[in-house]
């Protein structure tokens, strides 16, 4: 009788473990999800595209450089990823609208994940920033993320569990002695993430911001050495982060 009891108990434990494992797999699975990652041909965006595609997400991305986009799409196809892409300048209102129409028709008007990654920096002291520098940073970094989120809202809502991730920066949290416009756009982006998280919670849409420090990308390579070394000296690891390290967090 004891043996029979132990045997049944083991089966019950085994089944409970299996059920917990299944629940965990379901909770962490991205299979069948859809995503738009803006600026996915280089740097952090590229790593996020590969991370999501590796988890079975159908990803659409965009960039301005058509030949680089096509090279990436060919590489991704070889790797067996489900990926598509469009040429789009994210700083343009009409191009953003066109991109979202494409995304809507590709994914049957259902978007699980929006990654607002496009961003750029012209590192200068404040008094050297021109009016064009100002509108460049605002339209590329902030207006694009704001407008893409607005356009994506009905598609995110339609999934019943939408997600927006803003690729912000430590520059939106800490203080620096250069690039005030860039830093202001990133600070605004952090606040936008907080507001949308409150406003769209009712639609089951989550909004979060990831704020990387210095990450080894082409954009980082273009930064002033003094600024870069100053940033690295504040890092406990003593090195720039890798795009993959940001992607795994996203
Ligand atoms: N690297 C860092 O140290 C660092 C640190 C903190 C935060 N971040 C943030 O992380 C994000 C990505 O930075 P990154 O360093 O990976 O940049 P990156 O290496 O320069 O790559 C930027 C990507 O976005 C695309 N892109 C740029 N402007 C675009 C536009 N107007 N329209 C459409 N696509 C555009 C680029 O392709 P095309 O050039 O072909 O358009 C490329 O695919 C940015 O928001 C940046 O502010 C970076």
PDB file of C-alpha atoms and ligand atoms in Angstrom:
ATOM      1  CA  UNK A   1       0.000   0.000   0.000  1.00  0.00           C
ATOM      2  CA  UNK A   2       2.862   2.329   0.911  1.00  0.00           C
ATOM      3  CA  UNK A   3       4.536   1.688  -2.417  1.00  0.00           C
ATOM      4  CA  UNK A   4       1.295   2.396  -4.243  1.00  0.00           C
ATOM      5  CA  UNK A   5       0.868   5.651  -2.258  1.00  0.00           C
ATOM      6  CA  UNK A   6       4.425   6.788  -3.022  1.00  0.00           C
ATOM      7  CA  UNK A   7       3.998   5.907  -6.688  1.00  0.00           C
ATOM      8  CA  UNK A   8       0.765   7.991  -6.962  1.00  0.00           C
ATOM      9  CA  UNK A   9       2.374  10.866  -5.082  1.00  0.00           C
ATOM     10  CA  UNK A  10       5.323  10.873  -7.473  1.00  0.00           C
ATOM     11  CA  UNK A  11       2.948  10.972 -10.454  1.00  0.00           C
ATOM     12  CA  UNK A  12       1.048  13.913  -8.946  1.00  0.00           C
ATOM     13  CA  UNK A  13       4.323  15.775  -8.319  1.00  0.00           C
ATOM     14  CA  UNK A  14       5.502  14.997 -11.818  1.00  0.00           C
ATOM     15  CA  UNK A  15       2.230  16.298 -13.327  1.00  0.00           C
ATOM     16  CA  UNK A  16       2.337  19.462 -11.230  1.00  0.00           C
ATOM     17  CA  UNK A  17       5.938  20.068 -12.337  1.00  0.00           C
ATOM     18  CA  UNK A  18       4.950  19.498 -15.965  1.00  0.00           C
ATOM     19  CA  UNK A  19       1.980  21.911 -15.621  1.00  0.00           C
ATOM     20  CA  UNK A  20       4.198  24.547 -13.991  1.00  0.00           C
ATOM     21  CA  UNK A  21       6.764  24.082 -16.770  1.00  0.00           C
ATOM     22  CA  UNK A  22       4.063  24.442 -19.422  1.00  0.00           C
ATOM     23  CA  UNK A  23       2.702  27.582 -17.740  1.00  0.00           C
ATOM     24  CA  UNK A  24       6.246  29.011 -17.564  1.00  0.00           C
ATOM     25  CA  UNK A  25       6.916  28.194 -21.237  1.00  0.00           C
ATOM     26  CA  UNK A  26       3.620  29.842 -22.227  1.00  0.00           C
ATOM     27  CA  UNK A  27       4.346  32.925 -20.138  1.00  0.00           C
ATOM     28  CA  UNK A  28       7.822  33.416 -21.612  1.00  0.00           C
ATOM     29  CA  UNK A  29       7.055  32.380 -25.193  1.00  0.00           C
ATOM     30  CA  UNK A  30       7.010  34.982 -27.959  1.00  0.00           C
ATOM     31  CA  UNK A  31       5.921  32.468 -30.583  1.00  0.00           C
ATOM     32  CA  UNK A  32       3.352  33.973 -32.951  1.00  0.00           C
ATOM     33  CA  UNK A  33       3.938  37.545 -31.752  1.00  0.00           C
ATOM     34  CA  UNK A  34       4.515  40.434 -34.128  1.00  0.00           C
ATOM     35  CA  UNK A  35       6.936  43.346 -33.696  1.00  0.00           C
ATOM     36  CA  UNK A  36       8.028  46.581 -35.296  1.00  0.00           C
ATOM     37  CA  UNK A  37      11.614  47.534 -34.429  1.00  0.00           C
ATOM     38  CA  UNK A  38      12.544  50.946 -35.790  1.00  0.00           C
ATOM     39  CA  UNK A  39      16.144  51.343 -36.974  1.00  0.00           C
ATOM     40  CA  UNK A  40      16.991  47.637 -37.072  1.00  0.00           C
ATOM     41  CA  UNK A  41      19.873  47.527 -39.545  1.00  0.00           C
ATOM     42  CA  UNK A  42      22.647  48.570 -37.174  1.00  0.00           C
ATOM     43  CA  UNK A  43      23.670  48.675 -33.545  1.00  0.00           C
ATOM     44  CA  UNK A  44      21.141  48.140 -30.778  1.00  0.00           C
ATOM     45  CA  UNK A  45      18.141  47.880 -33.145  1.00  0.00           C
ATOM     46  CA  UNK A  46      19.876  45.151 -35.162  1.00  0.00           C
ATOM     47  CA  UNK A  47      20.547  43.143 -31.996  1.00  0.00           C
ATOM     48  CA  UNK A  48      16.913  43.549 -30.863  1.00  0.00           C
ATOM     49  CA  UNK A  49      15.623  42.363 -34.257  1.00  0.00           C
ATOM     50  CA  UNK A  50      17.766  39.213 -33.984  1.00  0.00           C
ATOM     51  CA  UNK A  51      16.835  38.612 -30.344  1.00  0.00           C
ATOM     52  CA  UNK A  52      13.080  38.828 -31.042  1.00  0.00           C
ATOM     53  CA  UNK A  53      13.289  36.846 -34.293  1.00  0.00           C
ATOM     54  CA  UNK A  54      15.277  34.166 -32.430  1.00  0.00           C
ATOM     55  CA  UNK A  55      12.286  33.769 -30.101  1.00  0.00           C
ATOM     56  CA  UNK A  56       9.958  33.216 -33.065  1.00  0.00           C
ATOM     57  CA  UNK A  57       8.576  36.762 -33.367  1.00  0.00           C
ATOM     58  CA  UNK A  58       7.576  38.001 -36.840  1.00  0.00           C
ATOM     59  CA  UNK A  59       9.566  41.216 -37.035  1.00  0.00           C
ATOM     60  CA  UNK A  60       9.279  44.190 -39.370  1.00  0.00           C
ATOM     61  CA  UNK A  61      12.020  46.811 -39.281  1.00  0.00           C
ATOM     62  CA  UNK A  62      12.924  50.044 -41.040  1.00  0.00           C
ATOM     63  CA  UNK A  63      15.924  52.209 -41.881  1.00  0.00           C
ATOM     64  CA  UNK A  64      16.809  54.950 -44.367  1.00  0.00           C
ATOM     65  CA  UNK A  65      19.624  53.166 -46.224  1.00  0.00           C
ATOM     66  CA  UNK A  66      17.938  50.778 -48.674  1.00  0.00           C
ATOM     67  CA  UNK A  67      21.037  48.799 -49.679  1.00  0.00           C
ATOM     68  CA  UNK A  68      21.975  48.126 -46.053  1.00  0.00           C
ATOM     69  CA  UNK A  69      18.391  47.116 -45.304  1.00  0.00           C
ATOM     70  CA  UNK A  70      18.429  44.653 -48.205  1.00  0.00           C
ATOM     71  CA  UNK A  71      21.787  43.217 -47.054  1.00  0.00           C
ATOM     72  CA  UNK A  72      20.357  42.669 -43.572  1.00  0.00           C
ATOM     73  CA  UNK A  73      17.175  41.064 -44.940  1.00  0.00           C
ATOM     74  CA  UNK A  74      19.269  38.649 -47.036  1.00  0.00           C
ATOM     75  CA  UNK A  75      21.404  37.722 -44.008  1.00  0.00           C
ATOM     76  CA  UNK A  76      18.336  37.215 -41.820  1.00  0.00           C
ATOM     77  CA  UNK A  77      16.688  35.041 -44.456  1.00  0.00           C
ATOM     78  CA  UNK A  78      19.789  32.819 -44.475  1.00  0.00           C
ATOM     79  CA  UNK A  79      19.470  32.507 -40.692  1.00  0.00           C
ATOM     80  CA  UNK A  80      15.848  31.393 -41.131  1.00  0.00           C
ATOM     81  CA  UNK A  81      14.268  34.421 -39.422  1.00  0.00           C
ATOM     82  CA  UNK A  82      10.755  35.648 -40.288  1.00  0.00           C
ATOM     83  CA  UNK A  83      11.626  39.229 -41.135  1.00  0.00           C
ATOM     84  CA  UNK A  84      10.511  42.027 -43.412  1.00  0.00           C
ATOM     85  CA  UNK A  85      11.624  45.619 -43.787  1.00  0.00           C
ATOM     86  CA  UNK A  86      10.791  48.989 -45.300  1.00  0.00           C
ATOM     87  CA  UNK A  87      12.768  52.059 -46.181  1.00  0.00           C
ATOM     88  CA  UNK A  88      11.473  54.827 -43.938  1.00  0.00           C
ATOM     89  CA  UNK A  89      12.852  58.026 -42.493  1.00  0.00           C
ATOM     90  CA  UNK A  90      11.393  57.933 -39.004  1.00  0.00           C
ATOM     91  CA  UNK A  91      11.759  61.690 -38.668  1.00  0.00           C
ATOM     92  CA  UNK A  92       9.107  62.233 -41.371  1.00  0.00           C
ATOM     93  CA  UNK A  93       5.409  62.384 -40.410  1.00  0.00           C
ATOM     94  CA  UNK A  94       4.158  61.015 -43.757  1.00  0.00           C
ATOM     95  CA  UNK A  95       6.785  58.255 -43.936  1.00  0.00           C
ATOM     96  CA  UNK A  96       5.819  57.101 -40.443  1.00  0.00           C
ATOM     97  CA  UNK A  97       2.165  56.906 -41.515  1.00  0.00           C
ATOM     98  CA  UNK A  98       3.128  54.931 -44.620  1.00  0.00           C
ATOM     99  CA  UNK A  99       5.254  52.515 -42.593  1.00  0.00           C
ATOM    100  CA  UNK A 100       2.431  51.828 -40.154  1.00  0.00           C
ATOM    101  CA  UNK A 101       0.049  51.097 -43.038  1.00  0.00           C
ATOM    102  CA  UNK A 102       2.532  48.494 -44.266  1.00  0.00           C
ATOM    103  CA  UNK A 103       2.852  47.024 -40.768  1.00  0.00           C
ATOM    104  CA  UNK A 104      -0.922  46.904 -40.418  1.00  0.00           C
ATOM    105  CA  UNK A 105      -1.418  44.996 -43.649  1.00  0.00           C
ATOM    106  CA  UNK A 106       1.496  42.605 -42.947  1.00  0.00           C
ATOM    107  CA  UNK A 107       0.267  41.709 -39.449  1.00  0.00           C
ATOM    108  CA  UNK A 108      -3.530  41.870 -39.988  1.00  0.00           C
ATOM    109  CA  UNK A 109      -3.778  45.051 -37.883  1.00  0.00           C
ATOM    110  CA  UNK A 110      -2.333  43.299 -34.791  1.00  0.00           C
ATOM    111  CA  UNK A 111       1.013  44.408 -33.377  1.00  0.00           C
ATOM    112  CA  UNK A 112       2.276  42.767 -30.183  1.00  0.00           C
ATOM    113  CA  UNK A 113       5.484  44.784 -29.710  1.00  0.00           C
ATOM    114  CA  UNK A 114       6.637  48.251 -30.761  1.00  0.00           C
ATOM    115  CA  UNK A 115      10.316  49.026 -30.180  1.00  0.00           C
ATOM    116  CA  UNK A 116      10.979  52.754 -30.576  1.00  0.00           C
ATOM    117  CA  UNK A 117      14.709  52.440 -31.169  1.00  0.00           C
ATOM    118  CA  UNK A 118      15.553  55.088 -33.796  1.00  0.00           C
ATOM    119  CA  UNK A 119      17.656  57.838 -32.323  1.00  0.00           C
ATOM    120  CA  UNK A 120      20.581  60.038 -33.215  1.00  0.00           C
ATOM    121  CA  UNK A 121      23.000  62.403 -31.543  1.00  0.00           C
ATOM    122  CA  UNK A 122      24.941  65.442 -32.745  1.00  0.00           C
ATOM    123  CA  UNK A 123      27.261  65.964 -29.850  1.00  0.00           C
ATOM    124  CA  UNK A 124      27.889  69.716 -29.401  1.00  0.00           C
ATOM    125  CA  UNK A 125      27.900  72.372 -26.700  1.00  0.00           C
ATOM    126  CA  UNK A 126      24.509  74.070 -26.338  1.00  0.00           C
ATOM    127  CA  UNK A 127      25.521  77.422 -27.825  1.00  0.00           C
ATOM    128  CA  UNK A 128      26.675  75.679 -31.035  1.00  0.00           C
ATOM    129  CA  UNK A 129      23.378  73.863 -31.682  1.00  0.00           C
ATOM    130  CA  UNK A 130      21.533  75.345 -34.656  1.00  0.00           C
ATOM    131  CA  UNK A 131      17.780  75.500 -35.159  1.00  0.00           C
ATOM    132  CA  UNK A 132      18.162  72.600 -37.585  1.00  0.00           C
ATOM    133  CA  UNK A 133      20.063  70.540 -34.943  1.00  0.00           C
ATOM    134  CA  UNK A 134      17.206  71.206 -32.548  1.00  0.00           C
ATOM    135  CA  UNK A 135      14.444  70.050 -34.896  1.00  0.00           C
ATOM    136  CA  UNK A 136      16.594  67.098 -36.063  1.00  0.00           C
ATOM    137  CA  UNK A 137      16.858  65.723 -32.516  1.00  0.00           C
ATOM    138  CA  UNK A 138      13.211  66.396 -31.679  1.00  0.00           C
ATOM    139  CA  UNK A 139      11.814  64.812 -34.847  1.00  0.00           C
ATOM    140  CA  UNK A 140      14.206  61.823 -34.905  1.00  0.00           C
ATOM    141  CA  UNK A 141      14.282  60.919 -31.224  1.00  0.00           C
ATOM    142  CA  UNK A 142      11.062  62.181 -29.661  1.00  0.00           C
ATOM    143  CA  UNK A 143       8.400  62.972 -32.238  1.00  0.00           C
ATOM    144  CA  UNK A 144       9.028  59.656 -34.043  1.00  0.00           C
ATOM    145  CA  UNK A 145       8.583  57.619 -30.849  1.00  0.00           C
ATOM    146  CA  UNK A 146       5.480  59.635 -29.894  1.00  0.00           C
ATOM    147  CA  UNK A 147       3.844  59.381 -33.311  1.00  0.00           C
ATOM    148  CA  UNK A 148       4.741  55.676 -33.832  1.00  0.00           C
ATOM    149  CA  UNK A 149       3.132  54.928 -30.454  1.00  0.00           C
ATOM    150  CA  UNK A 150      -0.026  56.845 -31.440  1.00  0.00           C
ATOM    151  CA  UNK A 151      -0.229  55.077 -34.801  1.00  0.00           C
ATOM    152  CA  UNK A 152       0.437  51.672 -33.226  1.00  0.00           C
ATOM    153  CA  UNK A 153      -2.141  52.082 -30.439  1.00  0.00           C
ATOM    154  CA  UNK A 154      -5.106  50.411 -32.209  1.00  0.00           C
ATOM    155  CA  UNK A 155      -2.931  47.515 -33.379  1.00  0.00           C
ATOM    156  CA  UNK A 156      -1.366  47.028 -29.926  1.00  0.00           C
ATOM    157  CA  UNK A 157      -4.817  47.150 -28.311  1.00  0.00           C
ATOM    158  CA  UNK A 158      -6.145  44.595 -30.788  1.00  0.00           C
ATOM    159  CA  UNK A 159      -3.675  41.952 -29.502  1.00  0.00           C
ATOM    160  CA  UNK A 160      -5.058  42.228 -25.953  1.00  0.00           C
ATOM    161  CA  UNK A 161      -1.503  42.454 -24.543  1.00  0.00           C
ATOM    162  CA  UNK A 162       0.562  45.073 -26.385  1.00  0.00           C
ATOM    163  CA  UNK A 163       4.033  46.244 -25.453  1.00  0.00           C
ATOM    164  CA  UNK A 164       5.967  49.403 -26.211  1.00  0.00           C
ATOM    165  CA  UNK A 165       9.663  49.687 -25.416  1.00  0.00           C
ATOM    166  CA  UNK A 166      11.423  53.034 -25.773  1.00  0.00           C
ATOM    167  CA  UNK A 167      15.180  52.880 -26.248  1.00  0.00           C
ATOM    168  CA  UNK A 168      16.073  55.855 -24.137  1.00  0.00           C
ATOM    169  CA  UNK A 169      19.504  56.544 -22.585  1.00  0.00           C
ATOM    170  CA  UNK A 170      21.212  57.223 -19.285  1.00  0.00           C
ATOM    171  CA  UNK A 171      21.534  60.687 -20.833  1.00  0.00           C
ATOM    172  CA  UNK A 172      17.832  61.136 -20.036  1.00  0.00           C
ATOM    173  CA  UNK A 173      18.415  60.398 -16.360  1.00  0.00           C
ATOM    174  CA  UNK A 174      21.914  61.672 -15.510  1.00  0.00           C
ATOM    175  CA  UNK A 175      23.481  65.064 -16.240  1.00  0.00           C
ATOM    176  CA  UNK A 176      26.191  65.753 -18.812  1.00  0.00           C
ATOM    177  CA  UNK A 177      28.049  68.845 -19.954  1.00  0.00           C
ATOM    178  CA  UNK A 178      27.332  68.350 -23.714  1.00  0.00           C
ATOM    179  CA  UNK A 179      24.466  67.330 -26.033  1.00  0.00           C
ATOM    180  CA  UNK A 180      21.715  69.067 -24.092  1.00  0.00           C
ATOM    181  CA  UNK A 181      19.098  68.586 -26.842  1.00  0.00           C
ATOM    182  CA  UNK A 182      19.800  64.856 -27.160  1.00  0.00           C
ATOM    183  CA  UNK A 183      19.596  64.481 -23.365  1.00  0.00           C
ATOM    184  CA  UNK A 184      16.328  66.461 -23.258  1.00  0.00           C
ATOM    185  CA  UNK A 185      14.731  64.177 -25.887  1.00  0.00           C
ATOM    186  CA  UNK A 186      15.728  61.104 -23.871  1.00  0.00           C
ATOM    187  CA  UNK A 187      14.392  62.620 -20.637  1.00  0.00           C
ATOM    188  CA  UNK A 188      11.114  63.360 -22.424  1.00  0.00           C
ATOM    189  CA  UNK A 189      11.031  59.823 -23.762  1.00  0.00           C
ATOM    190  CA  UNK A 190      11.296  58.431 -20.220  1.00  0.00           C
ATOM    191  CA  UNK A 191       8.356  60.594 -19.153  1.00  0.00           C
ATOM    192  CA  UNK A 192       6.390  59.534 -22.235  1.00  0.00           C
ATOM    193  CA  UNK A 193       6.909  55.882 -21.266  1.00  0.00           C
ATOM    194  CA  UNK A 194       5.579  56.594 -17.764  1.00  0.00           C
ATOM    195  CA  UNK A 195       2.533  58.446 -19.069  1.00  0.00           C
ATOM    196  CA  UNK A 196       1.590  55.865 -21.685  1.00  0.00           C
ATOM    197  CA  UNK A 197       2.009  53.091 -19.102  1.00  0.00           C
ATOM    198  CA  UNK A 198      -0.721  54.832 -17.058  1.00  0.00           C
ATOM    199  CA  UNK A 199      -2.924  55.992 -19.922  1.00  0.00           C
ATOM    200  CA  UNK A 200      -2.957  52.741 -21.912  1.00  0.00           C
ATOM    201  CA  UNK A 201      -2.941  50.240 -19.024  1.00  0.00           C
ATOM    202  CA  UNK A 202      -6.709  50.077 -19.516  1.00  0.00           C
ATOM    203  CA  UNK A 203      -6.061  48.701 -22.999  1.00  0.00           C
ATOM    204  CA  UNK A 204      -3.586  46.161 -21.578  1.00  0.00           C
ATOM    205  CA  UNK A 205      -0.690  47.924 -23.264  1.00  0.00           C
ATOM    206  CA  UNK A 206       2.535  48.117 -21.268  1.00  0.00           C
ATOM    207  CA  UNK A 207       5.077  50.871 -21.877  1.00  0.00           C
ATOM    208  CA  UNK A 208       8.652  50.743 -20.632  1.00  0.00           C
ATOM    209  CA  UNK A 209      11.901  52.525 -21.329  1.00  0.00           C
ATOM    210  CA  UNK A 210      15.326  50.928 -21.434  1.00  0.00           C
ATOM    211  CA  UNK A 211      18.081  53.446 -20.723  1.00  0.00           C
ATOM    212  CA  UNK A 212      21.473  52.126 -21.879  1.00  0.00           C
ATOM    213  CA  UNK A 213      24.805  53.668 -20.993  1.00  0.00           C
ATOM    214  CA  UNK A 214      27.561  53.723 -23.605  1.00  0.00           C
ATOM    215  CA  UNK A 215      27.058  50.861 -26.079  1.00  0.00           C
ATOM    216  CA  UNK A 216      29.590  49.825 -28.735  1.00  0.00           C
ATOM    217  CA  UNK A 217      27.814  50.827 -31.972  1.00  0.00           C
ATOM    218  CA  UNK A 218      28.679  53.048 -34.953  1.00  0.00           C
ATOM    219  CA  UNK A 219      26.857  55.908 -33.229  1.00  0.00           C
ATOM    220  CA  UNK A 220      29.100  55.457 -30.186  1.00  0.00           C
ATOM    221  CA  UNK A 221      32.221  55.351 -32.408  1.00  0.00           C
ATOM    222  CA  UNK A 222      31.343  58.835 -33.698  1.00  0.00           C
ATOM    223  CA  UNK A 223      31.283  60.360 -30.194  1.00  0.00           C
ATOM    224  CA  UNK A 224      34.032  62.602 -28.856  1.00  0.00           C
ATOM    225  CA  UNK A 225      36.818  60.540 -27.146  1.00  0.00           C
ATOM    226  CA  UNK A 226      36.899  62.707 -24.019  1.00  0.00           C
ATOM    227  CA  UNK A 227      33.152  62.248 -23.503  1.00  0.00           C
ATOM    228  CA  UNK A 228      33.408  58.496 -24.154  1.00  0.00           C
ATOM    229  CA  UNK A 229      36.334  57.963 -21.770  1.00  0.00           C
ATOM    230  CA  UNK A 230      34.530  59.974 -19.092  1.00  0.00           C
ATOM    231  CA  UNK A 231      31.480  57.714 -19.467  1.00  0.00           C
ATOM    232  CA  UNK A 232      33.560  54.525 -19.399  1.00  0.00           C
ATOM    233  CA  UNK A 233      35.386  55.645 -16.248  1.00  0.00           C
ATOM    234  CA  UNK A 234      31.963  55.718 -14.489  1.00  0.00           C
ATOM    235  CA  UNK A 235      31.218  52.125 -15.493  1.00  0.00           C
ATOM    236  CA  UNK A 236      32.066  49.386 -12.976  1.00  0.00           C
ATOM    237  CA  UNK A 237      32.867  46.973 -15.857  1.00  0.00           C
ATOM    238  CA  UNK A 238      35.256  49.545 -17.386  1.00  0.00           C
ATOM    239  CA  UNK A 239      33.973  48.992 -20.930  1.00  0.00           C
ATOM    240  CA  UNK A 240      31.132  49.913 -23.260  1.00  0.00           C
ATOM    241  CA  UNK A 241      28.136  47.601 -23.268  1.00  0.00           C
ATOM    242  CA  UNK A 242      27.352  45.360 -26.240  1.00  0.00           C
ATOM    243  CA  UNK A 243      24.180  45.766 -28.342  1.00  0.00           C
ATOM    244  CA  UNK A 244      23.250  42.143 -27.454  1.00  0.00           C
ATOM    245  CA  UNK A 245      23.310  43.050 -23.771  1.00  0.00           C
ATOM    246  CA  UNK A 246      20.645  45.708 -24.401  1.00  0.00           C
ATOM    247  CA  UNK A 247      18.643  43.359 -26.637  1.00  0.00           C
ATOM    248  CA  UNK A 248      18.435  40.665 -23.965  1.00  0.00           C
ATOM    249  CA  UNK A 249      17.061  43.231 -21.505  1.00  0.00           C
ATOM    250  CA  UNK A 250      14.411  44.366 -23.993  1.00  0.00           C
TER     251      UNK A 250
HETATM  252  N1  LIG B   1      25.158  53.560 -28.741  1.00  0.00           N
HETATM  253  C1  LIG B   1      25.022  54.106 -27.538  1.00  0.00           C
HETATM  254  O1  LIG B   1      26.021  54.313 -26.812  1.00  0.00           O
HETATM  255  C2  LIG B   1      23.650  54.429 -27.026  1.00  0.00           C
HETATM  256  C3  LIG B   1      23.509  54.683 -25.645  1.00  0.00           C
HETATM  257  C4  LIG B   1      22.261  54.980 -25.140  1.00  0.00           C
HETATM  258  C5  LIG B   1      21.169  55.025 -25.966  1.00  0.00           C
HETATM  259  N2  LIG B   1      21.311  54.757 -27.292  1.00  0.00           N
HETATM  260  C6  LIG B   1      20.103  54.837 -28.126  1.00  0.00           C
HETATM  261  O2  LIG B   1      19.916  53.591 -28.763  1.00  0.00           O
HETATM  262  C7  LIG B   1      19.268  53.787 -30.029  1.00  0.00           C
HETATM  263  C8  LIG B   1      20.060  53.094 -31.122  1.00  0.00           C
HETATM  264  O3  LIG B   1      21.374  53.647 -31.125  1.00  0.00           O
HETATM  265  P1  LIG B   1      22.597  52.924 -31.889  1.00  0.00           P
HETATM  266  O4  LIG B   1      23.823  53.346 -31.187  1.00  0.00           O
HETATM  267  O5  LIG B   1      22.295  51.477 -32.062  1.00  0.00           O
HETATM  268  O6  LIG B   1      22.530  53.694 -33.284  1.00  0.00           O
HETATM  269  P2  LIG B   1      23.175  53.305 -34.713  1.00  0.00           P
HETATM  270  O7  LIG B   1      24.255  52.289 -34.542  1.00  0.00           O
HETATM  271  O8  LIG B   1      23.497  54.605 -35.363  1.00  0.00           O
HETATM  272  O9  LIG B   1      21.956  52.622 -35.490  1.00  0.00           O
HETATM  273  C9  LIG B   1      20.799  53.373 -35.733  1.00  0.00           C
HETATM  274  C10 LIG B   1      19.811  52.572 -36.543  1.00  0.00           C
HETATM  275  O10 LIG B   1      18.664  53.386 -36.746  1.00  0.00           O
HETATM  276  C11 LIG B   1      18.514  53.696 -38.147  1.00  0.00           C
HETATM  277  N3  LIG B   1      18.111  55.100 -38.239  1.00  0.00           N
HETATM  278  C12 LIG B   1      18.763  56.195 -37.797  1.00  0.00           C
HETATM  279  N4  LIG B   1      18.050  57.309 -38.072  1.00  0.00           N
HETATM  280  C13 LIG B   1      16.924  56.888 -38.699  1.00  0.00           C
HETATM  281  C14 LIG B   1      15.796  57.542 -39.222  1.00  0.00           C
HETATM  282  N5  LIG B   1      15.676  58.880 -39.182  1.00  0.00           N
HETATM  283  N6  LIG B   1      14.820  56.807 -39.782  1.00  0.00           N
HETATM  284  C15 LIG B   1      14.915  55.460 -39.841  1.00  0.00           C
HETATM  285  N7  LIG B   1      15.957  54.773 -39.367  1.00  0.00           N
HETATM  286  C16 LIG B   1      16.949  55.483 -38.794  1.00  0.00           C
HETATM  287  C17 LIG B   1      19.891  53.419 -38.782  1.00  0.00           C
HETATM  288  O11 LIG B   1      19.787  53.072 -40.171  1.00  0.00           O
HETATM  289  P3  LIG B   1      19.919  54.201 -41.329  1.00  0.00           P
HETATM  290  O12 LIG B   1      21.135  55.001 -40.999  1.00  0.00           O
HETATM  291  O13 LIG B   1      20.019  53.431 -42.605  1.00  0.00           O
HETATM  292  O14 LIG B   1      18.662  54.997 -41.267  1.00  0.00           O
HETATM  293  C18 LIG B   1      20.326  52.216 -37.934  1.00  0.00           C
HETATM  294  O15 LIG B   1      19.699  51.040 -38.378  1.00  0.00           O
HETATM  295  C19 LIG B   1      19.153  55.296 -30.193  1.00  0.00           C
HETATM  296  O16 LIG B   1      17.862  55.724 -29.802  1.00  0.00           O
HETATM  297  C20 LIG B   1      20.199  55.848 -29.249  1.00  0.00           C
HETATM  298  O17 LIG B   1      19.895  57.153 -28.810  1.00  0.00           O
HETATM  299  C21 LIG B   1      22.527  54.469 -27.844  1.00  0.00           C
END
